[in-house]
XYZ file of C-alpha atoms in Angstrom:
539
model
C -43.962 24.651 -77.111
C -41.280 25.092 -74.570
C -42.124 26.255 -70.929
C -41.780 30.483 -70.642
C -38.460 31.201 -69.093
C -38.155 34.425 -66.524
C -35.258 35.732 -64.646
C -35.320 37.592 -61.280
C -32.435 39.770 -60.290
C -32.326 41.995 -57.175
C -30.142 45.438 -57.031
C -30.163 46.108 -53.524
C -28.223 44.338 -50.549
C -28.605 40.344 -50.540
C -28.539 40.635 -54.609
C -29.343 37.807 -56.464
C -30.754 35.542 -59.115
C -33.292 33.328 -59.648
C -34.855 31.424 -63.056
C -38.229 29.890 -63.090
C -38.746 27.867 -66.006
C -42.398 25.883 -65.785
C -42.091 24.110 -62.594
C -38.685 24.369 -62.067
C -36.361 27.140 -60.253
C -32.839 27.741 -59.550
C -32.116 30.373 -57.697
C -29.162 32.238 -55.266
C -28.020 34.669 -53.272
C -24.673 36.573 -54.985
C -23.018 36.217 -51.529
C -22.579 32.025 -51.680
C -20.495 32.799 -54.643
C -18.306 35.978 -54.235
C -17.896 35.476 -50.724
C -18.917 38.769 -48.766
C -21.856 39.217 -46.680
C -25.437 41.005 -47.412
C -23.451 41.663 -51.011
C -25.115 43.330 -53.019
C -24.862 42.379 -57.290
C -26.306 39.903 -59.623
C -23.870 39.020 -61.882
C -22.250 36.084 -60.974
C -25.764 34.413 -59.612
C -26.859 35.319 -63.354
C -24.420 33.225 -64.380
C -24.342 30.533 -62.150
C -28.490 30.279 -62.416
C -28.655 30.239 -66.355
C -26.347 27.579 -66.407
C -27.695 25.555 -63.830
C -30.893 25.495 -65.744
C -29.059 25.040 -69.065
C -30.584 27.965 -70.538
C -28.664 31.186 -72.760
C -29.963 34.688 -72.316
C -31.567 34.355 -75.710
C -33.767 31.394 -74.339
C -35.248 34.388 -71.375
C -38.812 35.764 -72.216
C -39.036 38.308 -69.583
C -36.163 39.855 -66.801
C -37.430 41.566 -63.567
C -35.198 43.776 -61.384
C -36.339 44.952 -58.322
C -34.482 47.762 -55.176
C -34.720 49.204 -52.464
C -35.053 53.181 -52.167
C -36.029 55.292 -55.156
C -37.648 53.677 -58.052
C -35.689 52.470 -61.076
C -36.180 54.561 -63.413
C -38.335 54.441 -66.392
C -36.663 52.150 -69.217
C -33.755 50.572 -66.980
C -31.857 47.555 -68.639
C -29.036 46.608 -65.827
C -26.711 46.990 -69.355
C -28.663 43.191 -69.977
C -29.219 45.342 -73.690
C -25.345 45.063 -74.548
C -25.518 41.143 -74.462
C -28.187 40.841 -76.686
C -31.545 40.999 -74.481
C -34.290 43.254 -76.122
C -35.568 46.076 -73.297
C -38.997 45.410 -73.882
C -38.278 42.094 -72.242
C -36.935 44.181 -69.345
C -38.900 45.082 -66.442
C -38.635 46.807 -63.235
C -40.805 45.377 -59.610
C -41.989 47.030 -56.929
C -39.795 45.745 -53.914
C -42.953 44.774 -51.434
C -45.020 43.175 -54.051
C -41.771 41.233 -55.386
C -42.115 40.608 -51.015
C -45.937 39.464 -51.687
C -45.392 36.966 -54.716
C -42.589 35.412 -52.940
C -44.589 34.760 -49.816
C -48.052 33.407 -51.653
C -46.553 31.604 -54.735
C -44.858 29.397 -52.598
C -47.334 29.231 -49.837
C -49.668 26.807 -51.299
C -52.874 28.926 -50.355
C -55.949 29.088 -53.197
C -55.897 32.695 -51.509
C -54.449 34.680 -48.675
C -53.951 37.863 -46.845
C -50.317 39.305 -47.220
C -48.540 40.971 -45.010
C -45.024 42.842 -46.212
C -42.573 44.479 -43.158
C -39.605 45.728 -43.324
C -37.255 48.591 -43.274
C -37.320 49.770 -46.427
C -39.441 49.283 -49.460
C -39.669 51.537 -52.369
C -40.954 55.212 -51.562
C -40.275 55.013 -47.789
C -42.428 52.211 -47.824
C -42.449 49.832 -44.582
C -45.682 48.068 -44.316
C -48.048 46.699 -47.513
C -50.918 44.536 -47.447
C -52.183 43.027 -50.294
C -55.279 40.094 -51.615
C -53.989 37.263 -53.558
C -55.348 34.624 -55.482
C -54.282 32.663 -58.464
C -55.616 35.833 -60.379
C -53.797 39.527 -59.195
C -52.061 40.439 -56.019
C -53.804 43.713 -55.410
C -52.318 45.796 -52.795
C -55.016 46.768 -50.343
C -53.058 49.168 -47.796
C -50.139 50.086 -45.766
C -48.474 52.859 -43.768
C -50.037 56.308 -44.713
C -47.694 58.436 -47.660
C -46.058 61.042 -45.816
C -45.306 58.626 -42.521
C -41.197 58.903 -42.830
C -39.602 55.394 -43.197
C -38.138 55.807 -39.425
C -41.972 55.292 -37.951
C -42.013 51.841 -39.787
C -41.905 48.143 -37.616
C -38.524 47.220 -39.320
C -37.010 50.587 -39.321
C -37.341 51.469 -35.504
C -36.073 47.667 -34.737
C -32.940 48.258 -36.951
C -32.770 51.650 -35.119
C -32.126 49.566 -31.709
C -29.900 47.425 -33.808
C -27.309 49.888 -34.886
C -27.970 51.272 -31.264
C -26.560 48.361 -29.825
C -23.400 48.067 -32.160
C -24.594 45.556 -34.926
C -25.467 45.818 -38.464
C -28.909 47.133 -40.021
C -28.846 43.533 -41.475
C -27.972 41.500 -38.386
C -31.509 42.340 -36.549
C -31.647 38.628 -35.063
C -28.686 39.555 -32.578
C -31.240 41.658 -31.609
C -33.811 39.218 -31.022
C -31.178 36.625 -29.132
C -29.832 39.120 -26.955
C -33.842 40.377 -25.912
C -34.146 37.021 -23.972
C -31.831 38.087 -21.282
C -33.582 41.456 -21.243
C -36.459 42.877 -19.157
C -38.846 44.658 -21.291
C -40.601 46.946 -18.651
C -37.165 48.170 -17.384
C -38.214 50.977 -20.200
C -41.805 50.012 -20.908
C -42.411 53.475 -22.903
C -44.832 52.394 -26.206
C -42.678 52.831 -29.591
C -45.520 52.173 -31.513
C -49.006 53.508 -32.335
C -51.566 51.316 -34.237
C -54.273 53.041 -35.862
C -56.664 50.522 -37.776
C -54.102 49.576 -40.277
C -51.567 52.145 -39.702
C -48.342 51.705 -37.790
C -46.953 54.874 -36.426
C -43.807 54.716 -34.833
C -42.327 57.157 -32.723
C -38.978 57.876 -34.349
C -38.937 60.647 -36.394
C -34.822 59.802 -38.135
C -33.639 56.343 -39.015
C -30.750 54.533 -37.109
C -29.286 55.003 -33.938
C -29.455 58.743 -34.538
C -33.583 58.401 -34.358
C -32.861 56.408 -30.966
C -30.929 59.147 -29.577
C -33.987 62.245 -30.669
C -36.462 59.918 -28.939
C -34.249 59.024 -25.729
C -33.994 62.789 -25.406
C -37.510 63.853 -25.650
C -38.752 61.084 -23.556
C -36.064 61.209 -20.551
C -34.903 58.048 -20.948
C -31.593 56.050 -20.564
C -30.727 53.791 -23.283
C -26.855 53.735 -21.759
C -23.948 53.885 -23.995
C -24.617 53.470 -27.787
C -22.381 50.874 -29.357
C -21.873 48.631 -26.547
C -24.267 45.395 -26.455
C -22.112 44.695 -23.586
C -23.532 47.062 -21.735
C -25.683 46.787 -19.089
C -28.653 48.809 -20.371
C -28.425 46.546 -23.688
C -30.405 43.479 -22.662
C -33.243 45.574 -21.770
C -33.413 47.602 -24.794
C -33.009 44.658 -26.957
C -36.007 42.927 -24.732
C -38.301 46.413 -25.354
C -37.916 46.407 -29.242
C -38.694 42.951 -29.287
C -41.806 43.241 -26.979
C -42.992 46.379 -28.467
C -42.721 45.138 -32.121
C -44.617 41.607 -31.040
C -47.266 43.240 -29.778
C -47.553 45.958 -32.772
C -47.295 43.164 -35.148
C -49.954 41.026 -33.002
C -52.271 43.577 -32.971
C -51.920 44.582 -37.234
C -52.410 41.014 -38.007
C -55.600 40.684 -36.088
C -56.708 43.909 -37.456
C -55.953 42.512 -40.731
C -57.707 39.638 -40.347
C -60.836 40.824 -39.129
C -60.968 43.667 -41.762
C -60.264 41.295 -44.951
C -61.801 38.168 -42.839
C -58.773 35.827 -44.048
C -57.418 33.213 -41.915
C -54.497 32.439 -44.054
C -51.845 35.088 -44.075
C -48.354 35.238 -45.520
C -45.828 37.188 -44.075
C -42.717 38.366 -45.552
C -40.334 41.169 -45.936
C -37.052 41.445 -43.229
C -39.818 41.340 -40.029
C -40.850 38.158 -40.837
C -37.446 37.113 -39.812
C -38.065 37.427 -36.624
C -38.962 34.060 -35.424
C -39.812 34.329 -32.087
C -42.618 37.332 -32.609
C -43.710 34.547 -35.280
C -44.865 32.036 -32.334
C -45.988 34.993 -30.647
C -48.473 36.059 -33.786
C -49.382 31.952 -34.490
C -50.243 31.697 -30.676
C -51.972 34.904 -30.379
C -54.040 35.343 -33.583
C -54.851 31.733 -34.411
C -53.374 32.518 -37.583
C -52.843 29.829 -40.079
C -49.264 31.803 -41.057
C -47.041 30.792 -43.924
C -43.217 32.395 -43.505
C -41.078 31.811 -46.870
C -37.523 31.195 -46.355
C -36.064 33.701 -47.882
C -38.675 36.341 -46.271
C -36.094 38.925 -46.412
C -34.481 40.533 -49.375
C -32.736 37.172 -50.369
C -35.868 36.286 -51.295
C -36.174 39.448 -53.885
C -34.938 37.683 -56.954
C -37.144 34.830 -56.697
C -39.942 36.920 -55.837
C -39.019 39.025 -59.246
C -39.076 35.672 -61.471
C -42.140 34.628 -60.288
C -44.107 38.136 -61.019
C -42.770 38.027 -64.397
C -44.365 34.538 -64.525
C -47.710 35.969 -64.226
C -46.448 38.505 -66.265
C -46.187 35.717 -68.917
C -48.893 33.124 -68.551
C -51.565 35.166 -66.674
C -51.826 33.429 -63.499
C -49.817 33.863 -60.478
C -47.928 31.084 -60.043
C -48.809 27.903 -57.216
C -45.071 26.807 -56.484
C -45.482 25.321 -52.901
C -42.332 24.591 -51.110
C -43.478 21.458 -49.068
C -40.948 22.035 -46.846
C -37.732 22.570 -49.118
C -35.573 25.726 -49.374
C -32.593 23.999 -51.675
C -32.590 26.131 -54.623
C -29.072 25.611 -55.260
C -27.671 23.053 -57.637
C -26.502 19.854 -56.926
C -23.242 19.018 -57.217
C -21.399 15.985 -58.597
C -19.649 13.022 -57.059
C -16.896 13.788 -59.630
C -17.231 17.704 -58.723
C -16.930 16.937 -54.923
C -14.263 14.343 -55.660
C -11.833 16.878 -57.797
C -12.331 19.537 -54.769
C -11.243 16.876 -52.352
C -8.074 16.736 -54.879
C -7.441 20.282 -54.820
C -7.756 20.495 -58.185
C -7.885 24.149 -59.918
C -11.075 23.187 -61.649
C -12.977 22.748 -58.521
C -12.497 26.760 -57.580
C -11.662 28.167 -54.081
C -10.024 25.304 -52.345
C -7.104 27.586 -52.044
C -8.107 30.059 -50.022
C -6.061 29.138 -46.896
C -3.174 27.029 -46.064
C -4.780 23.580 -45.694
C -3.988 21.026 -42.868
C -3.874 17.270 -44.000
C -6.901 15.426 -44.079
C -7.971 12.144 -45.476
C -11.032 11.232 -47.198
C -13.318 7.677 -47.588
C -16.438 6.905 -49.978
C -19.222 5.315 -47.317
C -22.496 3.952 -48.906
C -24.818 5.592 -46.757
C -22.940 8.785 -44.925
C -25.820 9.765 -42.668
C -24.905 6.575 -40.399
C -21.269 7.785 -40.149
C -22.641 10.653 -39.433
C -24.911 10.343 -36.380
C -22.668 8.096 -34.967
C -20.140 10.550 -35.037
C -22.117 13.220 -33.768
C -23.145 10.866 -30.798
C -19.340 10.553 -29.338
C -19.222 14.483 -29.363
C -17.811 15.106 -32.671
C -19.016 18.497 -34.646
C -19.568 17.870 -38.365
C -19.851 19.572 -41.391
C -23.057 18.455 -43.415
C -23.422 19.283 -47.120
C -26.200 17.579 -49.735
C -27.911 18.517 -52.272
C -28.233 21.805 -53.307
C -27.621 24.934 -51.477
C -30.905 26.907 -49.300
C -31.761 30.150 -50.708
C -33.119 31.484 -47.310
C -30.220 32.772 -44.175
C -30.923 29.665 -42.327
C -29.576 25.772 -42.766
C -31.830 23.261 -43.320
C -29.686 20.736 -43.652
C -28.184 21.072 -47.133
C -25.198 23.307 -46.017
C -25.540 22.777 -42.058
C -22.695 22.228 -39.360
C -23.998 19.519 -36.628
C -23.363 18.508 -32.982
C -25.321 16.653 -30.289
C -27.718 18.994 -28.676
C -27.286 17.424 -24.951
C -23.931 19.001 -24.253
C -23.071 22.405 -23.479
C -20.054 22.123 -24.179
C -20.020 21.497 -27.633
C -22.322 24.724 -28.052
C -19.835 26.441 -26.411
C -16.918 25.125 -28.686
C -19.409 25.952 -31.775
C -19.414 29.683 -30.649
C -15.373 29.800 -29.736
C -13.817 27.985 -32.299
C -15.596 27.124 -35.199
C -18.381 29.704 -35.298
C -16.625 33.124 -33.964
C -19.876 34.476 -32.449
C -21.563 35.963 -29.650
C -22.481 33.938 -26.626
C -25.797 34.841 -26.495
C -26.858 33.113 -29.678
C -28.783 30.724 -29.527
C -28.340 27.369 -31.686
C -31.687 25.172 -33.534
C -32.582 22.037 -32.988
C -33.749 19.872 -36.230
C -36.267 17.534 -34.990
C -37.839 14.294 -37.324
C -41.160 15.868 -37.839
C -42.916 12.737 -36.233
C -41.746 13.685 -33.219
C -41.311 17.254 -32.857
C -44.801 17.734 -30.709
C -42.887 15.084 -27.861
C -40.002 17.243 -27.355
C -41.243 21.005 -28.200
C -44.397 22.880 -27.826
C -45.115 23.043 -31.383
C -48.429 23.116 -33.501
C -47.982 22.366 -36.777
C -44.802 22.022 -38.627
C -42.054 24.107 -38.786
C -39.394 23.220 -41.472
C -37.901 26.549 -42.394
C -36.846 27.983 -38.088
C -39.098 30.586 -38.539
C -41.008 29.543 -35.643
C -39.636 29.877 -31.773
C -41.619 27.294 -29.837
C -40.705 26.085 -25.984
C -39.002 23.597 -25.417
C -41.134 20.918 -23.458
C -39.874 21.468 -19.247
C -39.834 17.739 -18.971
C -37.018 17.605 -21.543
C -35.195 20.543 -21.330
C -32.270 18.992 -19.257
C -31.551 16.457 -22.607
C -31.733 19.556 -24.971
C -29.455 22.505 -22.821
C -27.326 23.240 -26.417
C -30.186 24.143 -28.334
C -32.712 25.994 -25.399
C -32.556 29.759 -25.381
C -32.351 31.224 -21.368
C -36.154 31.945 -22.285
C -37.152 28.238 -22.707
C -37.825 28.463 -26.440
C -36.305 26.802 -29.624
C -35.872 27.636 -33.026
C -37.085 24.553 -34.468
C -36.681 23.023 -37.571
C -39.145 19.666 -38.509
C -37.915 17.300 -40.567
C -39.639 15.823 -43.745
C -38.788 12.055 -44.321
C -39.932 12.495 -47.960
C -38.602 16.095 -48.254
C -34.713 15.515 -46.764
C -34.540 11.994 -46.727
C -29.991 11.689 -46.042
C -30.582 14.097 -43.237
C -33.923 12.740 -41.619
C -31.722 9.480 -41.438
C -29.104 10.576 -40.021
C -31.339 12.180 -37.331
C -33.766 8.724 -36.987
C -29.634 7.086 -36.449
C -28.828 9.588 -33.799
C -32.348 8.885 -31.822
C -31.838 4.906 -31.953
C -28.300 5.631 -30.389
C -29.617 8.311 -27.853
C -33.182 8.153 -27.223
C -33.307 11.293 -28.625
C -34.213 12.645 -32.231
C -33.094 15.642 -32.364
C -29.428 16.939 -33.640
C -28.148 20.534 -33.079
C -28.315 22.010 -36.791
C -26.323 25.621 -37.667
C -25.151 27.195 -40.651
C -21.768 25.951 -42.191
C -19.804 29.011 -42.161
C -17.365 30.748 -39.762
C -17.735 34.622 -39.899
C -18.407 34.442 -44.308
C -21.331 33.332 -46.172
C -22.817 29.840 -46.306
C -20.615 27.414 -47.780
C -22.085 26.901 -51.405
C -19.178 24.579 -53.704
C -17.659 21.560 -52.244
C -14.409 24.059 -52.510
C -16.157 26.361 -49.955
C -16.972 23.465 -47.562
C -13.606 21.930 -47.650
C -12.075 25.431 -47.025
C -14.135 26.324 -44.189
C -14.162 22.554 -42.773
C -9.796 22.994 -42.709
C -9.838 27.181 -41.413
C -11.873 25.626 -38.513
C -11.677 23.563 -35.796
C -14.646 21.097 -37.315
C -13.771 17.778 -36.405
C -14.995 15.862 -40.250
C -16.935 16.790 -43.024
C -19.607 14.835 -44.601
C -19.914 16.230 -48.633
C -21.573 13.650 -50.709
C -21.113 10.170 -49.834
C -17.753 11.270 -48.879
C -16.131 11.467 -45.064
C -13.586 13.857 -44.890
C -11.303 13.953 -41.538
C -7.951 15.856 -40.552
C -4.662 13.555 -40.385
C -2.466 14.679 -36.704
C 0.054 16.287 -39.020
């Protein structure tokens, strides 16, 4: 009998797709393929996921669509009807527990607490807690009905956010610019916690809510807008220290009430890195993140309900350290982008300078050894991550000594802000001799210091607060790129490469014909795709 088939798709912004199929999953964001951040769709990760996995839409047994705001409404399809899929295989997902079964299927936990936060849910839902075992996922509280969605942990923080001049979705410029910040330059409370009720004090969403609160409570937030400014660092630092404390003080709540150890945590909050260390160091916490906590993690989360849907069991999935949900691509496929050729898709995007390309046996030598004379690479293998962060399947990569080069990252290749900071990727054997790090971290959810005996050999990839996004790296999990790292610390003394996402201001890269495009509209100085070293020619 063959394994059940479901589909996840997600309506709101990061749409998607993902297929679970037994063991097996496939899934992506629609953004890696049309192009266009925090896109919102599912139609062209559809496509790309059911062929991936070989399958037709007649071969589905069960689609799950999830959103954010209102409910869908009773007997929704997505128009999946017209091409032949029966509506009683179509089902609609509450958006936080989609959030829940993304967070403990691939946890590995017998049983856990979950925590959802974010800044909107489904029926001005921000917070959900819920009990999970292999059995149900049985939702167990969350912020009182009638609370308006502006009082929520994720709401007020993307409040600040749009205060500040950035997107709802780009909260971690938030968090990177807080580091510069002082915190008790404002120091009045934006939250309330009441047993296992977070009540913030905004009564509107977005900067508008900001601006009612500033009033009432006499304070100065300086210009709106400008993250320049010179009132911006400290309201960036306040948001962050007020949420780390709320969220410190819920999860100990939450774990004394339900007397669980084990939590996951998911839902856009649980991007938020560095009030992750805070929690882990605070609580004692044994805390699983997913990758995709946020709503790029919807779809899968979607599949895998419909799973238990199916067999009747939630399904044990556990990551073990991977994110690369993508497909893999071909020699041939990487070779006939390399060619230009039409069948390989967008390697026309821009006018493309010359460039030369080599087969090498094993690439991660090249590699480190490039990275080691000061040389920024692009790094693609395998398949593509589902989550916002590289792990080193789509990752660009520099030598994390020099300041320099993370200043050329941020001026010419990346097109950022200054204040970002850049992750180290560490060989997981030796993460606990360079950071202050219990446990492993493989997804940079976690924001431990950097060791003060070592800082000086690691300025590119320390924060101005003396903390580190760090990724650990699995031997047995990413073996090319743990090589290329173990190469770099036999040249160096030091085992640790500078790892960010391989894009400019778009998406990921996810085709070969993505990477080569970005790798020539930049100023990267080779690409490593495949087995393949790709450099620019003088002309």
């Amino acid at each position: 009998m063959p394994d059940p088939v479901a589909v996840g798709l997600n309506l709101g912004h990061d749409g998607g797709c993902a297929v679970v199929r037994g063991d097996a999953v496939v899934a992506i964001a629609e953004e890696r393929l049309n192009r266009k951040r925090y896109s919102d769709g599912w139609h062209a990760s559809l496509a790309y996921c059911l062929d991936s996995a070989d399958l037709d839409l007649a071969d589905v047994d069960i689609v799950v669509f999830s959103c954010v705001g209102p409910r869908l409404p009773a007997g929704f399809t997505g128009g999946l009807d017209r091409y032949g899929v029966k509506p009683s295989r179509i089902v609609s997902v509450d958006h936080h527990l989609s959030h829940a079964y993304s967070a403990f299927c691939l946890s590995g936990f017998d049983d856990a607490l979950v925590v959802i936060a974010d800044g909107s849910g489904n029926d001005h839902q921000t917070e959900s807690y819920f009990l999970a075992n292999s059995e149900a996922l049985t939702r167990v509280g969350g912020n009182r009905a009638g609370r308006p969605r502006a009082g929520g942990v994720g709401a007020v923080y993307e409040a600040v956010t749009n205060w500040l001049g950035f997107d709802g979705q780009e909260s971690g410029k938030t968090m990177a610019l807080a580091s510069f910040g002082d915190a008790s330059a404002i120091g009045v409370p934006l939250f309330g916690v009441h047993g296992l009720q977070v009540e913030g004090r905004l009564s509107r969403t977005h900067d508008r809510g900001l601006s009612d609160f500033a009033k009432a409570s006499g304070l100065d937030l300086g210009e709106p807008g400008n993250w320049h400014g010179p009132r911006a660092r400290d309201l960036a630092a306040w948001v962050q220290h007020e949420t780390e404390e709320t969220l410190v003080e819920l999860v100990a709540t939450l774990m004394s009430t339900f007397q669980q150890r084990r939590v996951c945590f998911a839902g856009g909050v649980a991007m938020n890195c560095v009030a992750n260390e805070v929690i882990r160091q605070r609580t004692g916490v044994q805390l699983f993140v997913p990758p995709a906590a946020s709503d790029r993690g919807q779809a899968l989360g979607n599949a895998l309900f419909g799973m238990h849907q199916l067999t009747g069991r939630a399904p044990r999935m556990p990551l073990g350290g991977r994110d690369s949900f993508g497909r893999t691509y071909t020699s041939e496929e990487i070779h006939l982008a390399l060619r230009r050729h039409p069948r390989a898709g967008r390697a026309h995007r821009y006018p493309m300078p010359g460039f030369t390309f080599r087969w090498e046996s094993d690439p991660s030598i090249v590699a480190a050894d490039m990275i080691s004379e000061g040389r920024i690479i692009g790094w693609f293998e395998g398949g593509s991550e589902l989550g916002a962060r590289a792990l080193g399947s789509r990752s660009i990569l520099a030598d994390p000594r020099r300041v320099d080069v993370r200043d050329q990252l941020n001026s010419r290749i990346k097109h950022r802000e200054w204040f970002r900071p850049f992750a180290p990727a560490v060989t997981a054997a030796d993460a606990t001799a360079w950071f202050e790090l219990e446990g492993e971290s493989p997804y940079m959810l976690f924001a431990p210091n950097v060791r003060d005996s070592v800082r000086n050999q690691l300025s590119a990839v320390t924060h101005v607060d003396g903390s580190a996004r760090v990724q650990t790296v699995d031997p047995d999990v990413h073996p090319a790129f743990h090589r290329l790292i173990s190469r770099f610390g036999e040249i160096t003394g030091l085992p640790v490469v500078l790892n960010t996402s391989f894009n400019d201001t778009e998406p990921i890269v996810e085709s070969p014909a993505d990477a080569l495009a970005t790798f020539c509209h930049t100023d990267l100085d080779a690409l490593v795709i495949g087995n393949y070293v790709v450099e620019k020619t003088s002309a």
